[in-house]
Coordinates of C-alpha atoms in Angstrom, one line a residue:
Chain A
M28 CA 27.3 89.3 10.1
A29 CA 29.2 86.2 10.9
P30 CA 31.3 84.8 8.1
Q31 CA 29.4 82.2 6.0
G32 CA 32.1 79.6 5.2
P33 CA 31.5 76.5 3.1
D34 CA 31.3 74.3 6.2
R35 CA 28.5 76.4 7.5
A36 CA 26.6 76.3 4.2
A37 CA 27.1 72.6 4.2
G38 CA 25.1 72.1 7.3
R39 CA 27.5 72.7 10.2
G40 CA 25.4 75.7 11.2
R41 CA 22.2 76.8 9.5
A42 CA 20.4 74.4 7.3
E43 CA 19.2 76.8 4.7
G44 CA 18.5 74.9 1.6
A45 CA 17.8 71.7 3.3
E46 CA 14.6 70.1 2.1
P47 CA 11.7 70.4 4.5
V48 CA 11.0 67.1 6.2
T49 CA 7.7 65.6 7.3
T50 CA 7.5 62.4 9.2
A51 CA 4.8 59.8 9.0
A52 CA 4.5 59.8 12.7
V53 CA 1.2 60.8 14.3
K54 CA 1.5 64.0 16.3
V55 CA 2.6 63.0 19.7
P56 CA 1.9 64.8 23.0
T57 CA 4.7 67.1 24.2
F58 CA 5.7 68.3 27.7
D59 CA 7.3 71.2 29.5
C60 CA 10.0 69.6 31.6
R61 CA 9.7 72.3 34.3
K62 CA 6.5 70.7 35.4
A63 CA 8.1 67.3 35.9
F64 CA 11.0 69.1 37.7
A65 CA 8.6 70.9 40.1
E66 CA 6.5 67.8 40.8
E67 CA 9.6 65.7 41.6
L68 CA 11.0 68.4 43.8
I69 CA 7.8 68.6 45.8
A70 CA 7.8 64.8 46.1
L71 CA 11.4 64.9 47.3
A72 CA 10.6 67.7 49.8
R73 CA 7.9 65.5 51.3
E74 CA 10.4 62.8 52.0
D75 CA 13.4 64.9 53.1
D76 CA 13.1 68.2 55.1
R77 CA 16.6 69.2 54.1
I78 CA 15.3 70.1 50.6
V79 CA 14.9 73.8 50.0
A80 CA 14.1 75.8 46.8
V81 CA 16.0 79.0 46.4
C82 CA 14.9 81.4 43.6
N83 CA 15.4 85.0 42.3
D84 CA 11.8 86.2 42.1
S85 CA 11.3 83.3 39.7
V86 CA 8.7 81.4 41.7
G87 CA 6.4 81.4 38.6
S88 CA 9.0 80.9 35.8
S89 CA 10.7 78.2 37.8
N90 CA 7.2 76.6 38.3
L91 CA 7.6 76.7 42.1
T92 CA 4.2 78.0 43.1
G93 CA 3.1 74.5 44.2
F94 CA 6.3 74.1 46.2
R95 CA 5.8 77.5 47.9
D96 CA 2.2 76.6 48.8
E97 CA 3.1 73.4 50.4
F98 CA 6.5 74.4 52.0
P99 CA 6.3 78.2 52.4
D100 CA 9.3 78.3 54.8
R101 CA 11.4 76.2 52.5
L102 CA 11.1 78.5 49.5
I103 CA 13.8 81.1 49.9
N104 CA 13.2 84.0 47.5
V105 CA 16.2 86.4 47.5
G106 CA 14.6 88.7 45.0
I107 CA 16.3 89.8 41.8
A108 CA 19.8 89.2 42.9
E109 CA 21.6 86.3 41.3
Q110 CA 25.0 86.6 42.9
D111 CA 23.3 86.5 46.3
L112 CA 21.1 83.7 45.0
V113 CA 24.1 81.3 44.4
G114 CA 26.0 82.5 47.5
V115 CA 23.0 81.9 49.7
G116 CA 22.6 78.4 48.1
A117 CA 26.2 77.6 49.0
G118 CA 25.7 78.7 52.6
L119 CA 22.5 76.7 52.9
A120 CA 24.4 73.6 51.7
N121 CA 27.1 74.2 54.3
G122 CA 24.4 74.4 56.9
G123 CA 23.1 71.0 56.1
M124 CA 20.3 71.8 53.7
I125 CA 20.0 70.5 50.1
P126 CA 19.3 73.7 48.1
F127 CA 17.8 73.6 44.6
V128 CA 18.9 77.0 43.3
S129 CA 16.6 77.8 40.5
A130 CA 16.6 80.7 38.0
A131 CA 16.3 81.3 34.3
S132 CA 19.5 79.8 32.9
P133 CA 20.9 82.9 31.2
F134 CA 20.8 84.8 34.5
L135 CA 21.8 82.0 36.8
T136 CA 24.9 81.0 34.8
G137 CA 25.8 84.4 33.4
R138 CA 25.2 86.8 36.3
A139 CA 26.5 84.4 39.0
L140 CA 29.3 82.6 37.1
E141 CA 32.0 83.5 39.6
Q142 CA 29.8 82.4 42.5
I143 CA 29.2 79.1 40.7
K144 CA 32.9 78.7 40.3
A145 CA 34.1 79.8 43.7
D146 CA 31.3 79.3 46.2
V147 CA 29.8 76.1 44.7
A148 CA 32.2 74.1 42.6
Y149 CA 35.5 75.0 44.1
S150 CA 34.1 74.9 47.6
R151 CA 32.4 71.6 46.8
A152 CA 29.1 72.9 48.2
K153 CA 26.3 70.5 47.4
V154 CA 24.1 72.9 45.5
V155 CA 21.8 71.8 42.7
L156 CA 21.9 74.6 40.2
C157 CA 18.7 74.5 38.1
G158 CA 19.0 76.5 34.9
Q159 CA 15.4 76.9 33.7
S160 CA 14.2 77.6 30.2
P161 CA 17.7 77.2 28.6
G162 CA 18.7 77.3 25.0
M163 CA 16.4 79.5 22.9
A164 CA 13.3 78.7 24.9
Y165 CA 12.5 82.4 25.3
G166 CA 12.3 82.7 21.5
E167 CA 11.2 86.2 20.6
L168 CA 12.5 87.7 23.8
G169 CA 15.9 87.5 22.1
P170 CA 19.5 86.8 22.9
T171 CA 19.6 88.6 26.3
H172 CA 17.2 85.9 27.5
H173 CA 18.6 83.0 25.5
S174 CA 21.0 80.7 27.3
I175 CA 23.1 79.1 24.6
E176 CA 26.4 79.9 26.3
D177 CA 25.6 78.0 29.5
L178 CA 27.0 74.6 28.5
S179 CA 30.3 76.2 27.5
W180 CA 30.5 78.2 30.7
M181 CA 29.5 75.4 33.0
R182 CA 31.8 72.9 31.2
A183 CA 34.7 75.2 31.9
V184 CA 34.2 74.9 35.6
A185 CA 35.9 71.9 37.3
D186 CA 34.0 69.4 39.5
L187 CA 30.6 70.4 38.2
P188 CA 28.5 67.6 36.6
I189 CA 26.1 68.9 34.0
V190 CA 22.8 67.1 33.2
V191 CA 20.5 68.0 30.3
P192 CA 17.4 65.8 30.5
A193 CA 15.6 65.1 27.2
D194 CA 12.1 64.5 28.5
P195 CA 9.9 64.5 31.7
A196 CA 10.9 61.0 32.9
Q197 CA 14.6 61.8 32.6
T198 CA 14.0 65.2 34.3
R199 CA 12.5 63.4 37.3
A200 CA 15.4 61.0 37.4
A201 CA 17.9 63.9 37.2
V202 CA 16.3 65.7 40.1
R203 CA 16.5 62.5 42.2
W204 CA 20.1 61.9 41.2
A205 CA 21.1 65.5 42.0
A206 CA 19.6 65.4 45.5
A207 CA 21.5 62.2 46.3
N208 CA 24.7 63.1 44.6
D209 CA 27.7 63.9 46.8
G210 CA 28.5 67.3 45.5
P211 CA 27.2 70.1 43.3
S212 CA 25.5 69.8 39.9
F213 CA 24.0 71.8 37.1
L214 CA 20.6 70.7 35.7
R215 CA 19.4 72.3 32.5
I216 CA 15.6 72.2 32.8
G217 CA 13.8 72.6 29.4
R218 CA 10.8 74.8 28.8
H219 CA 10.3 74.1 25.1
P220 CA 7.8 71.3 24.7
V221 CA 9.4 67.9 24.0
P222 CA 7.8 64.4 23.5
A223 CA 8.6 61.5 25.8
V224 CA 11.6 59.9 24.1
H225 CA 12.2 57.0 26.5
P226 CA 10.3 53.7 26.2
E227 CA 8.3 52.8 29.3
G228 CA 10.6 51.2 31.9
T229 CA 13.8 52.8 30.7
E230 CA 16.4 52.7 33.5
F231 CA 18.2 56.0 34.0
V232 CA 21.7 55.1 35.1
P233 CA 23.6 58.2 36.4
G234 CA 26.4 59.2 34.0
K235 CA 25.3 56.8 31.3
A236 CA 24.2 57.7 27.8
I237 CA 21.1 56.0 26.5
R238 CA 21.1 54.3 23.1
L239 CA 17.7 54.9 21.6
T240 CA 18.0 53.4 18.2
D241 CA 20.4 50.9 16.6
G242 CA 22.2 51.7 13.4
D243 CA 25.7 51.0 12.1
D244 CA 26.1 53.7 9.5
L245 CA 26.2 56.9 11.5
A246 CA 25.6 58.0 15.1
V247 CA 24.0 61.1 16.4
V248 CA 25.0 62.2 19.9
A249 CA 22.2 64.5 21.0
T250 CA 21.1 66.2 24.2
G251 CA 17.9 67.9 25.5
T252 CA 15.5 69.2 22.9
M253 CA 17.6 67.7 20.1
V254 CA 17.0 64.1 21.1
S255 CA 13.4 63.8 19.8
R256 CA 14.5 65.5 16.5
A257 CA 17.3 63.0 16.2
L258 CA 14.8 60.2 16.6
E259 CA 12.7 61.7 13.8
A260 CA 15.8 62.0 11.6
A261 CA 16.6 58.3 12.2
E262 CA 13.2 57.3 11.0
I263 CA 13.6 59.3 7.8
L264 CA 17.1 58.0 7.1
R265 CA 16.0 54.4 7.7
A266 CA 13.7 54.8 4.6
E267 CA 16.8 55.9 2.7
G268 CA 18.8 52.8 3.9
I269 CA 20.9 54.8 6.3
G270 CA 21.1 53.3 9.8
L271 CA 21.3 56.2 12.4
R272 CA 22.3 55.3 15.9
V273 CA 20.7 57.8 18.4
L274 CA 22.5 58.3 21.6
N275 CA 20.9 60.5 24.3
V276 CA 23.7 62.1 26.3
A277 CA 22.0 63.8 29.2
Y278 CA 25.2 63.7 31.3
V279 CA 27.2 66.2 29.3
E280 CA 29.8 66.3 32.1
P281 CA 31.3 64.0 32.9
L282 CA 30.8 62.5 29.5
D283 CA 30.0 58.8 29.0
T284 CA 33.2 58.3 27.0
D285 CA 32.7 54.6 26.5
A286 CA 29.4 55.1 24.9
V287 CA 30.7 57.9 22.6
L288 CA 33.8 55.9 21.6
Q289 CA 31.6 52.8 20.8
A290 CA 29.4 55.0 18.7
A291 CA 32.4 56.3 16.8
S292 CA 34.0 52.9 16.3
G293 CA 30.7 51.2 15.3
T294 CA 29.8 53.8 12.6
R295 CA 31.3 55.9 9.8
G296 CA 30.7 59.2 11.4
V297 CA 29.3 61.1 14.4
I298 CA 26.9 64.1 14.4
T299 CA 26.4 66.0 17.6
A300 CA 23.3 68.1 18.3
E301 CA 22.7 70.6 21.1
E302 CA 20.7 73.7 21.6
A303 CA 23.8 75.7 22.5
T304 CA 26.8 77.5 21.1
T305 CA 29.3 75.0 19.8
T306 CA 32.3 76.7 21.5
G307 CA 32.4 74.4 24.4
G308 CA 29.3 72.2 24.9
L309 CA 28.5 68.6 24.0
G310 CA 30.0 68.8 20.4
A311 CA 33.2 70.2 21.8
A312 CA 33.4 67.5 24.4
V313 CA 32.8 64.8 21.9
A314 CA 35.2 66.3 19.3
T315 CA 37.9 66.5 22.0
L316 CA 37.4 62.9 23.0
L317 CA 37.4 61.6 19.5
A318 CA 40.3 63.7 18.2
E319 CA 42.5 62.3 21.0
N320 CA 41.3 58.7 20.9
A321 CA 39.5 57.8 17.7
P322 CA 39.6 60.5 15.0
T323 CA 36.2 60.4 13.4
R324 CA 34.4 62.3 10.7
M325 CA 32.0 64.7 12.5
R326 CA 29.3 67.3 12.1
I327 CA 28.8 69.6 15.1
L328 CA 25.3 71.0 15.1
G329 CA 24.6 74.0 17.3
I330 CA 24.9 77.7 17.1
H331 CA 28.2 78.9 15.8
R332 CA 29.0 82.1 17.9
E333 CA 26.1 84.0 16.6
F334 CA 23.3 86.0 18.3
A335 CA 19.9 84.8 17.1
P336 CA 17.6 87.0 15.0
T337 CA 14.0 87.5 16.1
G338 CA 11.8 84.5 16.0
S339 CA 10.0 81.8 17.9
T340 CA 11.9 78.9 19.4
D341 CA 10.9 76.6 16.7
F342 CA 11.7 79.1 14.0
L343 CA 15.2 79.6 15.6
L344 CA 15.9 75.9 15.9
D345 CA 15.1 75.5 12.2
H346 CA 17.1 78.6 11.4
F347 CA 20.2 77.2 13.0
G348 CA 19.7 73.7 11.5
L349 CA 18.8 72.3 14.9
S350 CA 15.9 70.5 13.3
T351 CA 15.0 67.1 12.0
A352 CA 15.9 68.4 8.5
G353 CA 19.3 69.7 9.8
I354 CA 20.2 66.4 11.2
V355 CA 19.1 64.6 8.1
A356 CA 21.2 67.0 6.0
A357 CA 24.2 66.4 8.1
A358 CA 23.8 62.7 7.9
R359 CA 23.4 62.7 4.2
E360 CA 26.8 64.5 3.9
L361 CA 28.5 62.0 6.2
A362 CA 26.9 59.0 4.6
Chain B
M30 CA 37.3 66.3 54.0
S31 CA 40.3 68.4 54.8
T32 CA 43.8 67.3 54.0
L33 CA 45.1 68.7 57.3
T34 CA 44.1 67.5 60.7
A35 CA 44.1 68.9 64.2
D36 CA 47.2 69.0 66.4
P37 CA 45.8 67.3 69.5
V38 CA 47.8 69.0 72.2
P39 CA 47.1 72.6 71.3
A40 CA 43.5 71.7 70.2
G41 CA 42.8 70.1 73.6
A42 CA 44.3 73.1 75.3
Y43 CA 42.2 75.4 73.1
N44 CA 39.0 73.4 73.9
S45 CA 39.5 73.5 77.7
A46 CA 40.4 77.2 77.6
R47 CA 37.2 77.8 75.6
R48 CA 35.1 76.0 78.2
E49 CA 36.7 78.1 81.0
R50 CA 36.2 81.3 79.0
A51 CA 32.5 80.6 78.5
A52 CA 32.0 80.9 82.3
A53 CA 34.4 83.8 82.8
D54 CA 33.9 87.5 83.2
P55 CA 34.6 89.0 79.7
A56 CA 37.1 91.6 81.2
S57 CA 39.3 88.8 82.5
L58 CA 39.7 87.4 79.0
V59 CA 41.4 90.4 77.5
P60 CA 45.0 89.6 78.3
A61 CA 44.8 86.1 76.9
L62 CA 43.2 87.4 73.7
Q63 CA 45.8 90.1 73.3
E64 CA 48.5 87.4 73.7
L65 CA 46.8 85.3 71.1
A66 CA 46.7 88.2 68.7
R67 CA 50.4 88.9 69.3
K68 CA 51.3 85.3 68.5
V69 CA 49.1 85.4 65.4
R70 CA 50.9 88.5 64.1
T71 CA 54.3 87.1 64.9
S72 CA 53.7 83.8 63.0
D73 CA 52.1 85.7 60.2
I74 CA 54.9 88.1 59.4
R75 CA 57.4 85.2 59.5
M76 CA 55.2 83.2 57.2
I77 CA 54.9 86.0 54.7
N78 CA 58.6 86.6 54.7
R79 CA 59.3 82.9 54.2
A80 CA 56.8 82.7 51.3
Q81 CA 57.7 86.1 49.9
L82 CA 54.0 86.6 49.4
G83 CA 51.0 87.7 51.4
H84 CA 48.9 90.6 52.5
I85 CA 50.4 91.9 55.7
G86 CA 48.4 95.2 56.0
G87 CA 45.0 93.6 55.9
D88 CA 46.2 90.6 58.0
F89 CA 47.3 92.9 60.9
S90 CA 44.1 95.0 60.7
V91 CA 41.9 92.0 61.1
T92 CA 44.0 90.1 63.6
D93 CA 42.4 91.4 66.8
I94 CA 39.0 90.6 65.4
L95 CA 40.0 87.0 64.6
A96 CA 41.7 86.5 68.0
T97 CA 38.6 87.7 69.7
L98 CA 36.2 85.5 67.7
Y99 CA 38.3 82.3 67.9
G100 CA 39.5 83.0 71.4
A101 CA 36.3 83.8 73.1
V102 CA 33.2 84.0 70.9
L103 CA 32.9 81.2 68.3
S104 CA 31.7 77.8 69.4
V105 CA 34.0 75.6 67.3
D106 CA 36.1 72.5 68.0
P107 CA 39.4 71.9 66.3
L108 CA 39.0 68.2 67.1
D109 CA 35.6 68.1 65.4
P110 CA 35.8 71.0 62.9
A111 CA 32.8 69.8 60.9
A112 CA 30.4 69.4 63.9
P113 CA 27.0 70.3 62.5
E114 CA 26.1 72.7 65.4
R115 CA 29.4 74.7 65.2
D116 CA 29.2 78.4 64.8
R117 CA 30.1 79.4 61.2
F118 CA 32.8 81.9 60.4
I119 CA 33.7 83.2 57.0
L120 CA 36.6 85.4 56.1
S121 CA 35.2 87.1 53.1
K122 CA 38.4 89.2 52.6
G123 CA 40.2 85.9 51.7
H124 CA 43.4 87.7 50.9
S125 CA 43.9 87.9 54.6
A126 CA 44.4 84.1 54.6
G127 CA 47.7 84.5 56.4
A128 CA 46.0 85.9 59.5
L129 CA 43.3 83.2 59.4
Y130 CA 45.8 80.3 58.9
S131 CA 47.9 81.7 61.8
T132 CA 44.9 82.0 64.0
L133 CA 43.6 78.5 63.2
A134 CA 47.1 77.0 63.8
H135 CA 47.4 78.7 67.2
C136 CA 44.0 77.3 68.1
G137 CA 45.1 73.7 67.1
F138 CA 43.1 73.2 63.9
F139 CA 46.3 72.0 62.3
P140 CA 50.0 72.0 63.4
L141 CA 51.8 75.3 63.6
S142 CA 54.6 73.7 61.6
E143 CA 52.2 73.7 58.6
L144 CA 52.6 77.4 58.4
N145 CA 56.0 76.8 57.0
T146 CA 54.4 75.4 53.9
F147 CA 52.3 78.6 53.2
A148 CA 52.2 79.1 49.4
Q149 CA 54.6 76.4 48.7
P150 CA 53.8 73.9 45.8
L151 CA 51.0 71.5 46.8
S152 CA 50.6 73.1 50.2
A153 CA 47.1 73.0 51.7
L154 CA 47.7 76.7 52.6
N155 CA 47.0 78.4 49.3
G156 CA 47.2 82.2 48.9
H157 CA 43.4 82.2 49.6
P158 CA 41.7 79.7 51.9
N159 CA 40.2 76.4 50.7
R160 CA 37.7 74.6 52.9
V161 CA 38.4 71.3 51.2
K162 CA 42.0 71.4 52.4
V163 CA 42.0 73.4 55.6
P164 CA 39.9 72.5 58.7
G165 CA 38.0 75.4 60.1
V166 CA 37.6 77.1 56.7
E167 CA 33.8 77.2 55.8
T168 CA 34.0 78.5 52.2
N169 CA 36.6 79.2 49.6
T170 CA 37.0 83.0 49.4
G171 CA 39.3 85.3 47.4
P172 CA 37.1 87.0 44.9
L173 CA 35.5 89.9 46.9
G174 CA 31.8 90.2 47.6
H175 CA 31.3 86.4 48.0
G176 CA 31.5 85.7 51.7
F177 CA 28.5 87.7 52.9
P178 CA 25.9 86.0 50.6
V179 CA 27.2 82.6 51.7
A180 CA 27.0 83.7 55.4
V181 CA 23.4 84.7 54.8
G182 CA 22.8 81.1 53.5
H183 CA 24.5 79.7 56.7
A184 CA 22.3 81.8 58.9
L185 CA 19.1 80.9 57.0
A186 CA 20.0 77.2 57.3
A187 CA 20.3 77.6 61.1
K188 CA 17.0 79.4 61.3
L189 CA 15.2 76.7 59.2
Q190 CA 16.6 74.1 61.5
G191 CA 15.6 75.9 64.7
S192 CA 19.3 76.0 65.7
S193 CA 20.8 78.6 68.0
R194 CA 24.2 78.5 66.2
R195 CA 25.5 81.8 65.0
T196 CA 27.2 83.0 61.8
F197 CA 29.9 85.6 61.5
V198 CA 31.4 87.1 58.4
V199 CA 34.3 89.5 58.2
M200 CA 34.5 91.8 55.1
G201 CA 37.0 94.3 54.1
D202 CA 35.8 97.9 53.8
G203 CA 36.9 98.3 50.1
E204 CA 35.1 95.0 49.5
L205 CA 31.8 96.8 50.2
Q206 CA 32.1 98.4 46.7
E207 CA 30.9 95.0 45.4
G208 CA 27.2 95.1 44.8
S209 CA 26.7 91.5 45.9
N210 CA 27.1 92.6 49.5
W211 CA 24.2 94.8 49.3
E212 CA 22.1 92.1 47.7
A213 CA 23.0 89.9 50.7
A214 CA 22.3 92.8 53.2
M215 CA 18.7 93.1 51.8
T216 CA 18.2 89.3 52.1
A217 CA 19.6 89.2 55.7
S218 CA 17.3 92.0 56.7
H219 CA 14.2 90.6 54.9
Y220 CA 14.6 87.3 56.6
A221 CA 15.4 89.0 60.0
L222 CA 18.6 87.0 60.5
E223 CA 19.3 88.0 64.1
N224 CA 21.8 85.1 64.2
L225 CA 24.1 86.8 61.7
T226 CA 26.9 89.3 62.5
A227 CA 28.5 91.1 59.6
V228 CA 31.9 92.6 60.6
V229 CA 33.5 95.3 58.5
D230 CA 37.3 95.6 58.9
R231 CA 37.2 99.4 58.4
N232 CA 40.9 100.2 57.8
R233 CA 40.1 102.8 55.2
L234 CA 42.6 101.6 52.7
Q235 CA 42.2 99.4 49.7
Q236 CA 44.8 98.1 47.3
G237 CA 45.5 101.3 45.4
A238 CA 44.4 104.1 47.7
R239 CA 42.2 105.2 50.5
T240 CA 38.6 103.9 50.3
E241 CA 37.2 107.4 50.4
D242 CA 39.4 108.5 47.5
T243 CA 38.6 105.4 45.4
K244 CA 34.8 105.1 45.9
Q245 CA 33.4 106.7 48.9
L246 CA 31.8 104.4 51.5
E247 CA 30.7 107.0 54.1
P248 CA 28.2 107.5 55.7
L249 CA 28.8 103.7 56.2
A250 CA 26.9 103.3 59.5
D251 CA 23.9 105.0 58.0
K252 CA 24.1 102.7 55.0
W253 CA 24.0 99.6 57.2
A254 CA 21.2 101.0 59.3
A255 CA 19.2 101.9 56.2
F256 CA 19.6 98.2 55.0
G257 CA 18.0 97.1 58.3
F258 CA 20.9 96.2 60.5
E259 CA 21.6 96.9 64.2
V260 CA 24.8 98.8 63.8
R261 CA 27.7 98.9 66.3
T262 CA 30.8 101.0 65.6
V263 CA 33.8 100.0 67.7
D264 CA 37.6 100.3 67.9
G265 CA 38.6 97.1 66.1
H266 CA 41.8 96.8 68.2
D267 CA 40.0 97.1 71.6
I268 CA 39.2 93.6 72.6
T269 CA 36.8 94.7 75.3
Q270 CA 34.8 96.6 72.7
L271 CA 34.9 93.8 70.3
L272 CA 33.6 91.3 72.8
Q273 CA 30.7 93.6 73.5
A274 CA 30.1 94.1 69.8
F275 CA 30.0 90.4 69.1
S276 CA 27.2 89.7 71.6
G277 CA 23.8 88.7 70.2
S278 CA 21.3 91.0 68.5
T279 CA 19.1 93.0 70.8
T280 CA 16.6 94.1 68.2
G281 CA 15.8 91.0 66.3
K282 CA 17.7 92.5 63.3
P283 CA 21.0 91.2 61.9
V284 CA 24.0 93.0 63.4
A285 CA 26.7 95.0 61.5
V286 CA 29.9 95.7 63.4
I287 CA 32.0 98.5 61.9
A288 CA 35.4 97.8 63.4
D289 CA 37.6 100.9 63.0
T290 CA 41.0 99.5 62.4
I291 CA 44.5 100.4 61.3
K292 CA 45.9 98.6 58.3
G293 CA 49.2 97.0 59.4
K294 CA 48.3 97.5 63.1
G295 CA 51.1 96.7 65.5
V296 CA 54.1 97.7 63.4
S297 CA 54.8 101.4 63.2
F298 CA 56.4 101.4 59.7
I299 CA 53.6 99.3 58.2
E300 CA 50.6 101.0 59.8
D301 CA 48.2 102.9 57.6
R302 CA 50.5 102.9 54.5
V303 CA 48.9 101.9 51.2
E304 CA 52.0 100.2 49.9
W305 CA 51.8 97.6 52.6
H306 CA 48.7 96.0 51.1
H307 CA 50.8 93.2 49.8
K308 CA 54.4 94.3 50.2
V309 CA 56.7 91.6 51.6
P310 CA 58.9 92.6 54.5
T311 CA 62.6 92.0 54.3
A312 CA 64.4 89.9 56.9
Q313 CA 65.6 93.1 58.7
Q314 CA 62.0 94.5 58.6
V315 CA 60.8 91.2 60.2
E316 CA 63.3 91.6 63.0
D317 CA 62.3 95.2 63.5
A318 CA 58.6 94.3 63.5
L319 CA 59.1 91.4 65.9
K320 CA 60.8 93.8 68.4
E321 CA 57.7 96.1 68.3
L322 CA 55.3 93.2 68.5
N323 CA 57.1 91.7 71.5
Q324 CA 57.3 94.9 73.5

């Protein structure tokens, strides 16, 4: 068992003991971001014949059946072979294509990490790495299929932007951005259902964090699945008189340092929230920035170097305090 | 993109010679290619001695292959190294960077004088090749088992675009112990990449011992054939045989060329000795080697 220090019990890790939280909000519709990913990729492929999808037998799990039906020649399936998958993607990019290399995130980033480093990032090959079903989206399938290490691993690689969209609209914008970007990128495409968190007409500016609520007491810097939970937490805390500023940081790398520094200087504390191990992801990026430039009280929510027990994705998110209750508990400590 | 640029005089000479060679009888090309290989080895051993670093054994086993490809087979232009329709060449055994740099410099991709900077601080000529810095390099290699999958991607791109350009990749034999190569072989075969030639520098030595004593590769030709390749086994130091081996596929399958080579070829005291994988020659050894190379 991992040690259970006071910090962890106090909400840095699991939120056991935190009061269950219910919100007044009506149940809102939720979405699998892979669908938006696939639809946008097909739309792009209609406009640009350089777009190809490359997968590792993951036509179904990457939601690429529609792409394959419409562009059978532009769906390259290398079979169950992730090292080959990423190398082939780099070669396609060198040959003038725009490859979206798509696989379940644990296998894409873990099995082919050296190819991502050497063939893609170091070679500056314009490959769009699409890590599907990241975090603990595979729930009961267990830690072999969870991808909580990917943000740490990808952040350790130079010259590789990392984008974690929070909802379908941002997923579409990320796909468009990656296709136009001059260089490689890693997109983390969520499977676990999330609500739409951006108001109609939100402008997605590449590299920029999006401030979703105002609040001058505390800030939560969240990414991916955690953004909607942060919004729910802000609503609960408002009733308690705590103003929580919610910042959606989809561009984990390079980080929007201005937005994070403003959040730190404009509030009394910063909470980070990500569905990932805390060794090197968003929380680590924010902590490093703030430690060097604006020391700030922080709570870093994520998974603290621990393999998950058996359970559904929602159970595991709650278990590790990656829940509305977990964010509320962390905020109450900092407030 | 690269930080080095072509040397116009040798690059121009290389281009006109390449045009002449395209129309020539292959047999007539052999003396010029042998001379290119001699120059490459000469520059390489001096470069390694100067840098006190390098992989002379594998450099000299692959030199005749590189000289044949760059001298007579590849359609590449040092004055326009990123031309979209160029043939693609990947040196998957990236530790033989010295042989590649020396070949590229003699073909005019960058000035020969740059070889003096090999492995020096901030040089473009790193111990392993970098496409961002060195014109003519297609992908950054060094970790083994990477070049072949990337070459498969190159060849797939050409096919998708209806282009007749060709892709060549050179692998070390020890490198074939990496499983990623066999993943790539299956993909090349599945997609019938007849525009792809995979060359194995079969010098039978790897860093620590003979390949067959480390992890057996034989029956190597049978392995490639079983993976769906048209297999050609040749003497990797016989330029006439190499020229034939690098001709296009006759079966619609991708081609595997097993080039039987001698590690350290050309210098008697280096040839076929495991310790010369990355041993650095002394000044006296360089002098002795140059006498042999210039005979």
